[in-house]
Short mmCIF file of C-alpha atoms and ligand atoms in Angstrom, two decimals:
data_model
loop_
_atom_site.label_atom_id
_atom_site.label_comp_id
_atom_site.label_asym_id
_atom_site.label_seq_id
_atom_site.Cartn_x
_atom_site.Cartn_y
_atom_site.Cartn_z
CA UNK N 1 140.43 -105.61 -9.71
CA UNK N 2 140.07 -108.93 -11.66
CA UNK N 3 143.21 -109.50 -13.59
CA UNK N 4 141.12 -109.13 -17.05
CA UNK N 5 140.75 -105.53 -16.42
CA UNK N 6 144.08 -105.10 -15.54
CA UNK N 7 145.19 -106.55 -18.52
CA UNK N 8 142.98 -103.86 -20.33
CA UNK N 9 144.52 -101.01 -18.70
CA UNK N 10 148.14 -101.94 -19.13
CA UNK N 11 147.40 -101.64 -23.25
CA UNK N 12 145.68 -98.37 -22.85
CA UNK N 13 148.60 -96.13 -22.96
CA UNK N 14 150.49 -97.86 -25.81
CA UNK N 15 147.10 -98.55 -27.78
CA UNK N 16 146.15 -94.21 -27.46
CA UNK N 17 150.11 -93.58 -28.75
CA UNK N 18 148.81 -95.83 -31.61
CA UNK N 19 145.43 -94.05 -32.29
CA UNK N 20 147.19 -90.61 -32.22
CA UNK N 21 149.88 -91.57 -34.26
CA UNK N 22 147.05 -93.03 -36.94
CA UNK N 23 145.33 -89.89 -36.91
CA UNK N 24 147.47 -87.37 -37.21
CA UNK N 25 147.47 -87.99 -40.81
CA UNK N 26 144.28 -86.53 -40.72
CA UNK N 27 144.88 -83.24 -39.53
CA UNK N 28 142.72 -79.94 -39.67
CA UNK N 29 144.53 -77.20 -41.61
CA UNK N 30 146.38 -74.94 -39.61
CA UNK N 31 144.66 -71.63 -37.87
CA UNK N 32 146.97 -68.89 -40.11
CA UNK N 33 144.46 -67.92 -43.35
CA UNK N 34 146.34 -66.77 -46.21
CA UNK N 35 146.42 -63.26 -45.40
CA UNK N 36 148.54 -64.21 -42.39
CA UNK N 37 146.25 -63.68 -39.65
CA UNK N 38 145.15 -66.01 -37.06
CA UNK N 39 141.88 -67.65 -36.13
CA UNK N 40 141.09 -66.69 -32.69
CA UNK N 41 138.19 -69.18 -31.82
CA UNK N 42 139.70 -72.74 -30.66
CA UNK N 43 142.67 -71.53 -28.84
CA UNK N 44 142.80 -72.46 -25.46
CA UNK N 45 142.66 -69.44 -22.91
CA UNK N 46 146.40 -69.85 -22.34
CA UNK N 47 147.01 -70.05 -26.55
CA UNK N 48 145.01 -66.87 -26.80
CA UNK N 49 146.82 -64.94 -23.83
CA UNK N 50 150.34 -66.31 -26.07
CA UNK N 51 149.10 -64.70 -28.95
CA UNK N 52 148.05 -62.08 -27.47
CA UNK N 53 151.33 -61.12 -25.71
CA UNK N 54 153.26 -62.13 -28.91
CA UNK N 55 150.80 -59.69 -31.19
CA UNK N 56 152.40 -57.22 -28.38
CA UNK N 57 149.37 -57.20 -26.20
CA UNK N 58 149.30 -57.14 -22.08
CA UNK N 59 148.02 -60.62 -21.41
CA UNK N 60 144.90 -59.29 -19.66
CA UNK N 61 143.07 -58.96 -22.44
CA UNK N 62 142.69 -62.43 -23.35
CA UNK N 63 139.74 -62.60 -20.44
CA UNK N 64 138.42 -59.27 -22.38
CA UNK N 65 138.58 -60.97 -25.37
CA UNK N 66 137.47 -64.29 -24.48
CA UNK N 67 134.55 -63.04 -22.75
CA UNK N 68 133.65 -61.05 -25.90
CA UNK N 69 134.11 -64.08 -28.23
CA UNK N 70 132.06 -66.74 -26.33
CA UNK N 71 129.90 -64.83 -24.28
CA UNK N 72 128.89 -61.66 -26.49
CA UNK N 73 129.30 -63.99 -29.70
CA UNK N 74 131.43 -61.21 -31.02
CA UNK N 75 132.99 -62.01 -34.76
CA UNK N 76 134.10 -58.57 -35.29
CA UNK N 77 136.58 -56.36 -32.90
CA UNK N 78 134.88 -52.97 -33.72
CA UNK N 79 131.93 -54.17 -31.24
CA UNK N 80 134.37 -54.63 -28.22
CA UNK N 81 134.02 -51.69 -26.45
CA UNK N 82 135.59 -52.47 -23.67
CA UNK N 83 138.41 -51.95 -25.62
CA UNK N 84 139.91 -48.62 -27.13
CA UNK N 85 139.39 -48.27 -30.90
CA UNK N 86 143.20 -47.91 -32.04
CA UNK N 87 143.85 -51.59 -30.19
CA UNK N 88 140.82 -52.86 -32.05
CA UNK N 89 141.61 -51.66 -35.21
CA UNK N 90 145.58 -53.57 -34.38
CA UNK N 91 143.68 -56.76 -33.31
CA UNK N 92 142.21 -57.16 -36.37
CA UNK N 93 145.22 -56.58 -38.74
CA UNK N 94 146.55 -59.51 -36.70
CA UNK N 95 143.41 -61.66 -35.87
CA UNK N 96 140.33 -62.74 -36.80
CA UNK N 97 137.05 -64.42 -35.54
CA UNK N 98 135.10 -66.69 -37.86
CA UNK N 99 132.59 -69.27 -38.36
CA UNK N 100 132.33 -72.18 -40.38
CA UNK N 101 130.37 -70.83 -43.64
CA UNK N 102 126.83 -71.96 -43.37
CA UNK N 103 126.33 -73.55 -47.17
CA UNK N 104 122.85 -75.09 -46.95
CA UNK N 105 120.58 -74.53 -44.50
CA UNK N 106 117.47 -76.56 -44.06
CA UNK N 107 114.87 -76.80 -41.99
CA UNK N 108 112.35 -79.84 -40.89
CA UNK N 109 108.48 -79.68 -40.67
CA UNK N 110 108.81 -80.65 -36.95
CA UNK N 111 111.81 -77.38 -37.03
CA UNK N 112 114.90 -79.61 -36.50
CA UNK N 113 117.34 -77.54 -38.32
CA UNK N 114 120.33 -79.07 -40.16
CA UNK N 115 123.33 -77.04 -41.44
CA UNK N 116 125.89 -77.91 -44.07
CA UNK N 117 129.11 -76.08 -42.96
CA UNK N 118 131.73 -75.40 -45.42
CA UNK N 119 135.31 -74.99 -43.95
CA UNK N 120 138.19 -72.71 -44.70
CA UNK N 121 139.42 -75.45 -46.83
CA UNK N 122 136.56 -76.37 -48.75
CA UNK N 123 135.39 -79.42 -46.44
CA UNK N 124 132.45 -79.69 -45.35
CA UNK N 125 130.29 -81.43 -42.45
CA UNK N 126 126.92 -81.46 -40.97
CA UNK N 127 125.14 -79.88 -37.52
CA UNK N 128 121.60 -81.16 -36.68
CA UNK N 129 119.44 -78.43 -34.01
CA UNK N 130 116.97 -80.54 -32.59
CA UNK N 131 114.87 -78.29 -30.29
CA UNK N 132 112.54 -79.50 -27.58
CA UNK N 133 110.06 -77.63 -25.77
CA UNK N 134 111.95 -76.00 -23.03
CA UNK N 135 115.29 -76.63 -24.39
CA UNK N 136 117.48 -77.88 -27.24
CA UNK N 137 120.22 -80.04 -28.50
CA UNK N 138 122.61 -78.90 -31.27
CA UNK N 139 124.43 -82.42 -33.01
CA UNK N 140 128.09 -81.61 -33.46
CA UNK N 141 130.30 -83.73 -35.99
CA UNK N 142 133.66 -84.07 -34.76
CA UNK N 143 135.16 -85.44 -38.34
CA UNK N 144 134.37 -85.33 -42.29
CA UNK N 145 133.54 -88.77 -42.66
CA UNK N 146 134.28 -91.90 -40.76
CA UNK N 147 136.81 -94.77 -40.88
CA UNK N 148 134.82 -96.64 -39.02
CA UNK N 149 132.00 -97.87 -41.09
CA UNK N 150 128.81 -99.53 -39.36
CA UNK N 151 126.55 -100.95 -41.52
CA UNK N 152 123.76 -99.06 -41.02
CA UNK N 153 125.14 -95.65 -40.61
CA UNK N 154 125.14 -93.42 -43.91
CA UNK N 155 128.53 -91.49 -42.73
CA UNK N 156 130.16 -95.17 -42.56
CA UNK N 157 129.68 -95.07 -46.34
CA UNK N 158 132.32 -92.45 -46.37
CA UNK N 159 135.46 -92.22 -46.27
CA UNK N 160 137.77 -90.17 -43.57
CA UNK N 161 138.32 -87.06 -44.92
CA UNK N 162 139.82 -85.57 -41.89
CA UNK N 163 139.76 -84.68 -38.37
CA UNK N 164 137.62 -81.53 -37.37
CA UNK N 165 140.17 -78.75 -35.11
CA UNK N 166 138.97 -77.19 -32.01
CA UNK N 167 137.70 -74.34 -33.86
CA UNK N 168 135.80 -76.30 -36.30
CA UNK N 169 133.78 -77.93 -33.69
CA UNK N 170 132.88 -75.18 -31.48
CA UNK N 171 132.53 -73.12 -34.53
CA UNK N 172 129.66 -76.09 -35.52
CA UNK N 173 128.02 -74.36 -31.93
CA UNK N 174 128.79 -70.74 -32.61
CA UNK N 175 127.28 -70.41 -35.82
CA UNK N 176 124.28 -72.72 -35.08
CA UNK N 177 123.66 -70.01 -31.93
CA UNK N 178 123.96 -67.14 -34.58
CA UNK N 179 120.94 -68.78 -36.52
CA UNK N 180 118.94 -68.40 -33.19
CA UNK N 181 120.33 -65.10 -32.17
CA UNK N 182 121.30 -66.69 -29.01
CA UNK N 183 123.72 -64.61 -27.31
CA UNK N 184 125.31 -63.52 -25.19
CA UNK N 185 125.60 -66.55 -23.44
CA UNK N 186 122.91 -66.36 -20.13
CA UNK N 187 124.43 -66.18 -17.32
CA UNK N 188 123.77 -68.71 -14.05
CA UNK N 189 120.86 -70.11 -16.00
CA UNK N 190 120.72 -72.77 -18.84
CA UNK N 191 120.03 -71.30 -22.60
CA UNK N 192 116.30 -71.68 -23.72
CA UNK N 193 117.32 -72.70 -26.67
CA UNK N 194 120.33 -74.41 -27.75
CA UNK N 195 120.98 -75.62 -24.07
CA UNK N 196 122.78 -79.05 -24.64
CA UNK N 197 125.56 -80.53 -26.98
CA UNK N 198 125.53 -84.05 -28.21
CA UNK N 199 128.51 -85.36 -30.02
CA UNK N 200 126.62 -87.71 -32.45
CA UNK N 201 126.91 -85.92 -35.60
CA UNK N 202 129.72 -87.26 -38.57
CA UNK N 203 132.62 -89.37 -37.23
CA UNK N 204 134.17 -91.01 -34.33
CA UNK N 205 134.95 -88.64 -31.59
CA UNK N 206 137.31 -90.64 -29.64
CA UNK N 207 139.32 -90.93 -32.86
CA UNK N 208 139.77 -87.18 -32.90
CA UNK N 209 139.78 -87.14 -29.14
CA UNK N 210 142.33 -83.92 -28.72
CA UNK N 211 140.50 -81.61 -30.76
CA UNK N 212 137.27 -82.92 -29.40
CA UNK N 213 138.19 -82.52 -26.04
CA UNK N 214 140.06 -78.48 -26.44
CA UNK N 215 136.66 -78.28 -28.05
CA UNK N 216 134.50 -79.05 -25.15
CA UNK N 217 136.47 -77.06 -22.73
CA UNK N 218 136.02 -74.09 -24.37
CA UNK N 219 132.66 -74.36 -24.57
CA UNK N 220 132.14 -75.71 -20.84
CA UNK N 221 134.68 -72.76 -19.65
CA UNK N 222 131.80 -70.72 -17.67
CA UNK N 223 133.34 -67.11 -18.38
CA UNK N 224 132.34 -67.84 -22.15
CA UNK N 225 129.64 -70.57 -23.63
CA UNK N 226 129.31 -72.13 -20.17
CA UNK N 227 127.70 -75.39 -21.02
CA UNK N 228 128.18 -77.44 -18.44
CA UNK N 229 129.99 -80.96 -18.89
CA UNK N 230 126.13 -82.34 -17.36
CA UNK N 231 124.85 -80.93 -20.92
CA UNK N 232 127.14 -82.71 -22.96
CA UNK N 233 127.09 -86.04 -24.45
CA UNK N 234 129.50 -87.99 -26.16
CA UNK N 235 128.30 -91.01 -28.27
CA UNK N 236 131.13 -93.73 -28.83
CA UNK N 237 131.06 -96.73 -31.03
CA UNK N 238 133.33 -98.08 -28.67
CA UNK N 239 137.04 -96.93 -28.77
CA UNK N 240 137.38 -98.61 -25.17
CA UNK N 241 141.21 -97.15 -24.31
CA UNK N 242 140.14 -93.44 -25.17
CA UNK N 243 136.72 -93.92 -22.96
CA UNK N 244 138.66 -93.88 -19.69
CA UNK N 245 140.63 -90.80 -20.80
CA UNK N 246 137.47 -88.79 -21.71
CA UNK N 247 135.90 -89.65 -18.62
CA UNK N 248 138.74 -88.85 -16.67
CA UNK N 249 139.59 -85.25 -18.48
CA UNK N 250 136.12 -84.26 -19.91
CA UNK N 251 133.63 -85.69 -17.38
CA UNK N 252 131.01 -85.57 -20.04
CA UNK N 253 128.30 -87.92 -20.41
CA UNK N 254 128.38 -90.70 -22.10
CA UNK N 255 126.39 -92.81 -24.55
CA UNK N 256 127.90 -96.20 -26.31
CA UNK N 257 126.74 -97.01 -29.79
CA UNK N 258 126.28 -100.73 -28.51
CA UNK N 259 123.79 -101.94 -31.40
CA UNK N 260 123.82 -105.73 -30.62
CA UNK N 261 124.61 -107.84 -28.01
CA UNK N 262 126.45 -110.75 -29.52
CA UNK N 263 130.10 -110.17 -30.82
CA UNK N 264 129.44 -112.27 -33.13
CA UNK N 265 126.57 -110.11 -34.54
CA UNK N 266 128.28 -106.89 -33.81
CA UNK N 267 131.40 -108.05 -35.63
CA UNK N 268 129.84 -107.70 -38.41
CA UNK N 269 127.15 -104.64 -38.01
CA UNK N 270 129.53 -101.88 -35.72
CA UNK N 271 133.08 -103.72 -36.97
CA UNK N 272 135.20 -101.76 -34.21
CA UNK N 273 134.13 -104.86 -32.20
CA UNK N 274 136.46 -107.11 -33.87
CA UNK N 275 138.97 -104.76 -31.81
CA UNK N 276 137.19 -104.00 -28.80
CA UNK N 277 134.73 -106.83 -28.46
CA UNK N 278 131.25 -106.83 -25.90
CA UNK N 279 133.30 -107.88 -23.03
CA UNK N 280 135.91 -104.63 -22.86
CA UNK N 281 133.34 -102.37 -23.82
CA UNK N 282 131.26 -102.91 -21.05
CA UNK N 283 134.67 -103.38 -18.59
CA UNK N 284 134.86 -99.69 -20.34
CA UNK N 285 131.62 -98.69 -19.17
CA UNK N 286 131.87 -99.81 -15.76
CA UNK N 287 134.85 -97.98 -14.77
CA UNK N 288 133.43 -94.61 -16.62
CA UNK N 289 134.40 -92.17 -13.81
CA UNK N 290 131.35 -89.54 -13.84
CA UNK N 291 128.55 -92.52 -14.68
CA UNK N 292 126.21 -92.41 -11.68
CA UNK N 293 122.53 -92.86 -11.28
CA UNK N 294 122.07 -89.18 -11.83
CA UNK N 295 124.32 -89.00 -14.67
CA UNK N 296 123.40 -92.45 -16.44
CA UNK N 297 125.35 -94.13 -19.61
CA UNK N 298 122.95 -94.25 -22.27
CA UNK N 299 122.98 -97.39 -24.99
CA UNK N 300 121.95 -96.22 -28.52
CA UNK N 301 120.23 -99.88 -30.14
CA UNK N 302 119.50 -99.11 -33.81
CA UNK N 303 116.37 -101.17 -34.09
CA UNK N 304 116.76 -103.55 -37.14
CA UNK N 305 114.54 -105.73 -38.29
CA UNK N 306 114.88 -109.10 -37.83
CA UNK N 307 118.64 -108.86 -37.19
CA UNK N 308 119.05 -107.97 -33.41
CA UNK N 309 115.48 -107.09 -32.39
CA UNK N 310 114.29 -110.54 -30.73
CA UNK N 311 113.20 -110.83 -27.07
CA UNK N 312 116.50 -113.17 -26.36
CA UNK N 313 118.62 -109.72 -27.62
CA UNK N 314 116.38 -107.82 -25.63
CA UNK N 315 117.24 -110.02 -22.21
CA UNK N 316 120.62 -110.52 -22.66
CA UNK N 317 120.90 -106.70 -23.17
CA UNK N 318 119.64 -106.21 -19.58
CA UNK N 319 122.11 -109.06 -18.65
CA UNK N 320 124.99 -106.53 -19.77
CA UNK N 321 123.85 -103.90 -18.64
CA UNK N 322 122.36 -105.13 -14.83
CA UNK N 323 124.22 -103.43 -12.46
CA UNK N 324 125.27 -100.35 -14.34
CA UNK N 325 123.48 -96.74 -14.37
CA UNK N 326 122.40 -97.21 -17.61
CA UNK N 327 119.33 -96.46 -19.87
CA UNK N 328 119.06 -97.66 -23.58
CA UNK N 329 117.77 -95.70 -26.19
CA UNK N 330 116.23 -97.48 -28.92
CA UNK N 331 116.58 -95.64 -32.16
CA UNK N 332 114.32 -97.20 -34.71
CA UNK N 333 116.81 -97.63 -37.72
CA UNK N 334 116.96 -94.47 -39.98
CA UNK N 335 117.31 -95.68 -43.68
CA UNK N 336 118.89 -93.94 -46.59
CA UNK N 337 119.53 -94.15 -50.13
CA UNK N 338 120.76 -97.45 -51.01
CA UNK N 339 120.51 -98.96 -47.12
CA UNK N 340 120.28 -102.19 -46.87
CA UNK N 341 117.88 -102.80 -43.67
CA UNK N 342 114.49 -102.15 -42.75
CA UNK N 343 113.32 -100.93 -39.53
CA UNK N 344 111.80 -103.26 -37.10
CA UNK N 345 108.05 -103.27 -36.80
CA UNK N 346 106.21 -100.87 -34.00
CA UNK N 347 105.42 -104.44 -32.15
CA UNK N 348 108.89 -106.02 -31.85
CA UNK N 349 109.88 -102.27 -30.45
CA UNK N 350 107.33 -102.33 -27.91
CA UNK N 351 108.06 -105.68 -27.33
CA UNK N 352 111.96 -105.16 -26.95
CA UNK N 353 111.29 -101.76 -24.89
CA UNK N 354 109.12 -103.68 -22.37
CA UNK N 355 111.30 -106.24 -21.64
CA UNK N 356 114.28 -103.81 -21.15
CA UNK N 357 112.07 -101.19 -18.78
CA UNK N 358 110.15 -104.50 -16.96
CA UNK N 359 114.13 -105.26 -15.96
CA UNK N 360 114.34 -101.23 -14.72
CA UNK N 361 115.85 -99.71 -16.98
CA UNK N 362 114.43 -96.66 -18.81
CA UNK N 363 114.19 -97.21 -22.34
CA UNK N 364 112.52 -94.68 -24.43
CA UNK N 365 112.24 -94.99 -28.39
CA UNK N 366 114.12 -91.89 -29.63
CA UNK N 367 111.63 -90.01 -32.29
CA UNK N 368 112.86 -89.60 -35.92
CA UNK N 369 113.74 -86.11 -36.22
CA UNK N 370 113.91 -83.90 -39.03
CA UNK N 371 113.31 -86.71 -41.59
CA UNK N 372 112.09 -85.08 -44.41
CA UNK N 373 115.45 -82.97 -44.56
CA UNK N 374 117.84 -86.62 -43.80
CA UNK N 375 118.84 -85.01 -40.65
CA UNK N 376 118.26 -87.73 -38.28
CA UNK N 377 120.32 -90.05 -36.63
CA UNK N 378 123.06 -91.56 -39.06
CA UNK N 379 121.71 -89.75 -42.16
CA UNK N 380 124.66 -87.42 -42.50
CA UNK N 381 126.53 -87.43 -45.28
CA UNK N 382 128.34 -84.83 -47.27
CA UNK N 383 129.64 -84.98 -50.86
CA UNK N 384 132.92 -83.97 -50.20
CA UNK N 385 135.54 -85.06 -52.41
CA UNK N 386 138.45 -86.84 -50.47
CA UNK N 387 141.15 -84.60 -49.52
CA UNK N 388 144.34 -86.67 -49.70
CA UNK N 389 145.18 -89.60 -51.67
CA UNK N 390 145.00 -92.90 -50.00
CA UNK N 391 142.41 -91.70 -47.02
CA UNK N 392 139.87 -94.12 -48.45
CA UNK N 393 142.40 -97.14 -47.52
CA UNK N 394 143.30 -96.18 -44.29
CA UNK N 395 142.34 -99.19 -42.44
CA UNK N 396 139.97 -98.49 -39.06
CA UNK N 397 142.74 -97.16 -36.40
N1 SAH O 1 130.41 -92.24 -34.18
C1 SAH O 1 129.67 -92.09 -32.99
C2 SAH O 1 128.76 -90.88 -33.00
C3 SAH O 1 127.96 -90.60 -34.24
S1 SAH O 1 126.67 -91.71 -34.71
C4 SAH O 1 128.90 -93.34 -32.69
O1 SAH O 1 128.82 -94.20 -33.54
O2 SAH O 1 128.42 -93.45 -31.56
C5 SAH O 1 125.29 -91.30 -33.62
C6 SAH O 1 124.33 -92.46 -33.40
O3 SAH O 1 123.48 -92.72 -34.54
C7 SAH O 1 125.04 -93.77 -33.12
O4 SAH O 1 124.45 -94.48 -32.08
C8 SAH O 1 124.84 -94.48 -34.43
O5 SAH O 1 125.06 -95.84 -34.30
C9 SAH O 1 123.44 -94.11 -34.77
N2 SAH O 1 123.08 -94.40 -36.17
C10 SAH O 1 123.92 -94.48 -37.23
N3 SAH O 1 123.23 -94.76 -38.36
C11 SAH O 1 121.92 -94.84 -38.01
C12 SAH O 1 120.71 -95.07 -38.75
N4 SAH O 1 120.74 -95.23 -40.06
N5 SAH O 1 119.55 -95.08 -38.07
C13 SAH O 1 119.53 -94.85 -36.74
N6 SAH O 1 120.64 -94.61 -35.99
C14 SAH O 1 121.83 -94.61 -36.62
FE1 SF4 O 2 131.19 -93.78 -37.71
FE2 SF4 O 2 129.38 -93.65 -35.70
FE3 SF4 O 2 128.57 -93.96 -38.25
FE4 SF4 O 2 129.81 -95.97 -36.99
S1 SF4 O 2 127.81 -95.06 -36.46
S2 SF4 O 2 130.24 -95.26 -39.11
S3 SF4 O 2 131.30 -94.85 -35.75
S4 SF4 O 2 129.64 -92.17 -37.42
#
């Protein structure tokens, strides 16, 4: 290994201490609603079998449960008839099984679907069900707001409100599948409908990597939601020491908001970079443990006009990327109120796109979705007041 990498790797575990630490601060409220009882969805199997036992319940009927919950969809214990009606009527003195409130529903012209959830503390964040002929992706947000804030991404423009919890983002799922009356979960086959998960909604997942990550194991657990890790994307602007991790643990795909191809450039446009520059990032992406040529790492490039859509970014972007499984999605730039770019012209798309899929790479222009309803890529934004004093100035982690 070239000492430069090595270098890298030493920092990782002191640098995700220091991102854990930074975000703590941030912290979903806890599980226990007023009334005293507990949220069951986003426990782990072996937290649900401990709160089982300690509601004085054999463990067994966490699988019961579990399998009722994520497979059935189940939000009330008076449909679980696998179990007797006197333990169903204790379970729910003790427990309960929600879903983020859906607050606004709207849906697109071309039927993308976006969903304003409203969460037990009044926070809300945004899920994006973009459906595709034979099968569908539902856009997860992983945090209310952003500390990191690109230029041209809408959710930049806000502040970190706080981390989403485990049951926050798989709730995002769950109550998107209620809207399509998709359960229970198929079994052996892949859902017709909402099939994959993409974590490109609102916020940084790596900065809320736990949560994101009990998240995604509940849902990939195949005795419940049973989406396989194949199905599941993770976008990253680039938090290089929690990239390894995620790959290591989660095994999901993964896509790098990469944007331009000068640090000089994406200094200023993705300003994680000033931290993690070009160079580590794509150290990063080479040693991504489940990247192969089946399971490619896709590069999200915001097309912007006249700032990194020339034919010399276009070449130097296959000069990055030679070498890797990769395949670059250009996503012509989405703008919103009070954005200060324009998107590039159809030509210098083309004209980009050619040069990256003459050099073999597959590089497809990703279709605005749901426009009319500001549900497309980096259009999010909720009006969510701040939660805690100070969040605004908490400097990127
Ligand atoms: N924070 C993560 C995931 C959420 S953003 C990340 O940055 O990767 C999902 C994708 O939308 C990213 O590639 C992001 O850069 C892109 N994006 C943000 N604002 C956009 C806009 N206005 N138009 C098009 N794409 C945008
Ligand atoms: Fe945050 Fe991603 Fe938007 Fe950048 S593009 S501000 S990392 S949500």
């Amino acid at each position: 290994m070239p000492p430069e990498v090595n270098a890298i790797t030493d920092l990782t575990e002191a640098e995700r201490e220091r991102i854990l630490a930074k975000t703590a601060r941030f912290a979903p409220p806890p599980a226990v609603l007023a009334d005293g009882r507990r949220e069951l969805v986003g426990l782990s199997r072996e937290e649900l079998a401990e709160a089982l036992v300690e509601a004085g319940e054999a463990a067994f009927r966490a699988k019961q449960i579990w399998h009722w919950i994520y497979n059935r969809g189940a939000t009330d214990f008076s449909v679980m008839s696998t179990i007797a009606k006197p333990t169903q009527a204790k379970l729910a003195e003790r427990f309960v099984i929600g879903r983020p409130e859906a607050a606004v529903v709207q849906t697109s012209t071309d039927k993308t679907r976006k969903f304003l959830f409203r969460f037990r503390d009044g926070q809300e964040a945004e899920t994006v069900y973009i459906p595709e002929e034979d099968r569908g992706a539902v856009c997860i947000s992983s945090q209310v707001g952003c500390t990191l804030s690109c230029r041209f991404c809408h959710t930049g423009t806000q502040a970190l409100v706080r981390n989403l919890g485990a049951a926050e983002i798989v709730g995002q799922f769950m109550a998107a599948r209620d809207s399509y009356g998709e359960w229970p979960s198929p079994r052996g086959e892949a859902p017709r409908l909402l099939s994959n998960i993409v974590l490109m909604g609102m916020g940084e997942p790596l900065y809320n990597y736990e949560n994101v990550a009990k998240a995604m194991k509940i849902v990939m657990d195949g005795e419940g939601i049973g989406i396989s890790r194949r199905r599941i994307t993770l976008s990253t602007s680039g938090v290089v020491p929690m990239m390894d991790r995620a790959g290591a643990e989660l095994g999901v795909n993964l896509a790098v908001s990469l944007h331009a191809v000068r640090d000089d450039l994406r200094d200023e446009i993705v300003p994680l970079n000033r931290k993690y520059p070009i160079k580590e990032l794509m150290a990063a992406c080479r040693r991504y443990p489940p990247a192969s040529n089946a399971r490619r790492i896709t590069f999200e490039y915001v097309m912007l006009k006249d700032i990194n859509d020339s034919p010399a970014d276009a070449r130097e972007l296959v000069r990055l990327i030679s070498g890797l499984p990769a395949k670059v999605n250009l996503i012509p730039f989405n703008p919103w109120p009070g954005s200060r770019y324009e998107t590039s012209t159809p030509d210098a798309i083309t004209r980009f796109s050619n040069i990256v899929m003459d050099a073999g790479f597959s590089s497809p222009v990703r279709a605005p979705r749901g426009q009319d309803i500001l549900a497309a890529c980096g259009q999010l934004r909720t009006e969510t007041r701040r939660e805690r004093k100070g969040a605004e100035a908490a400097p990127p982690v």
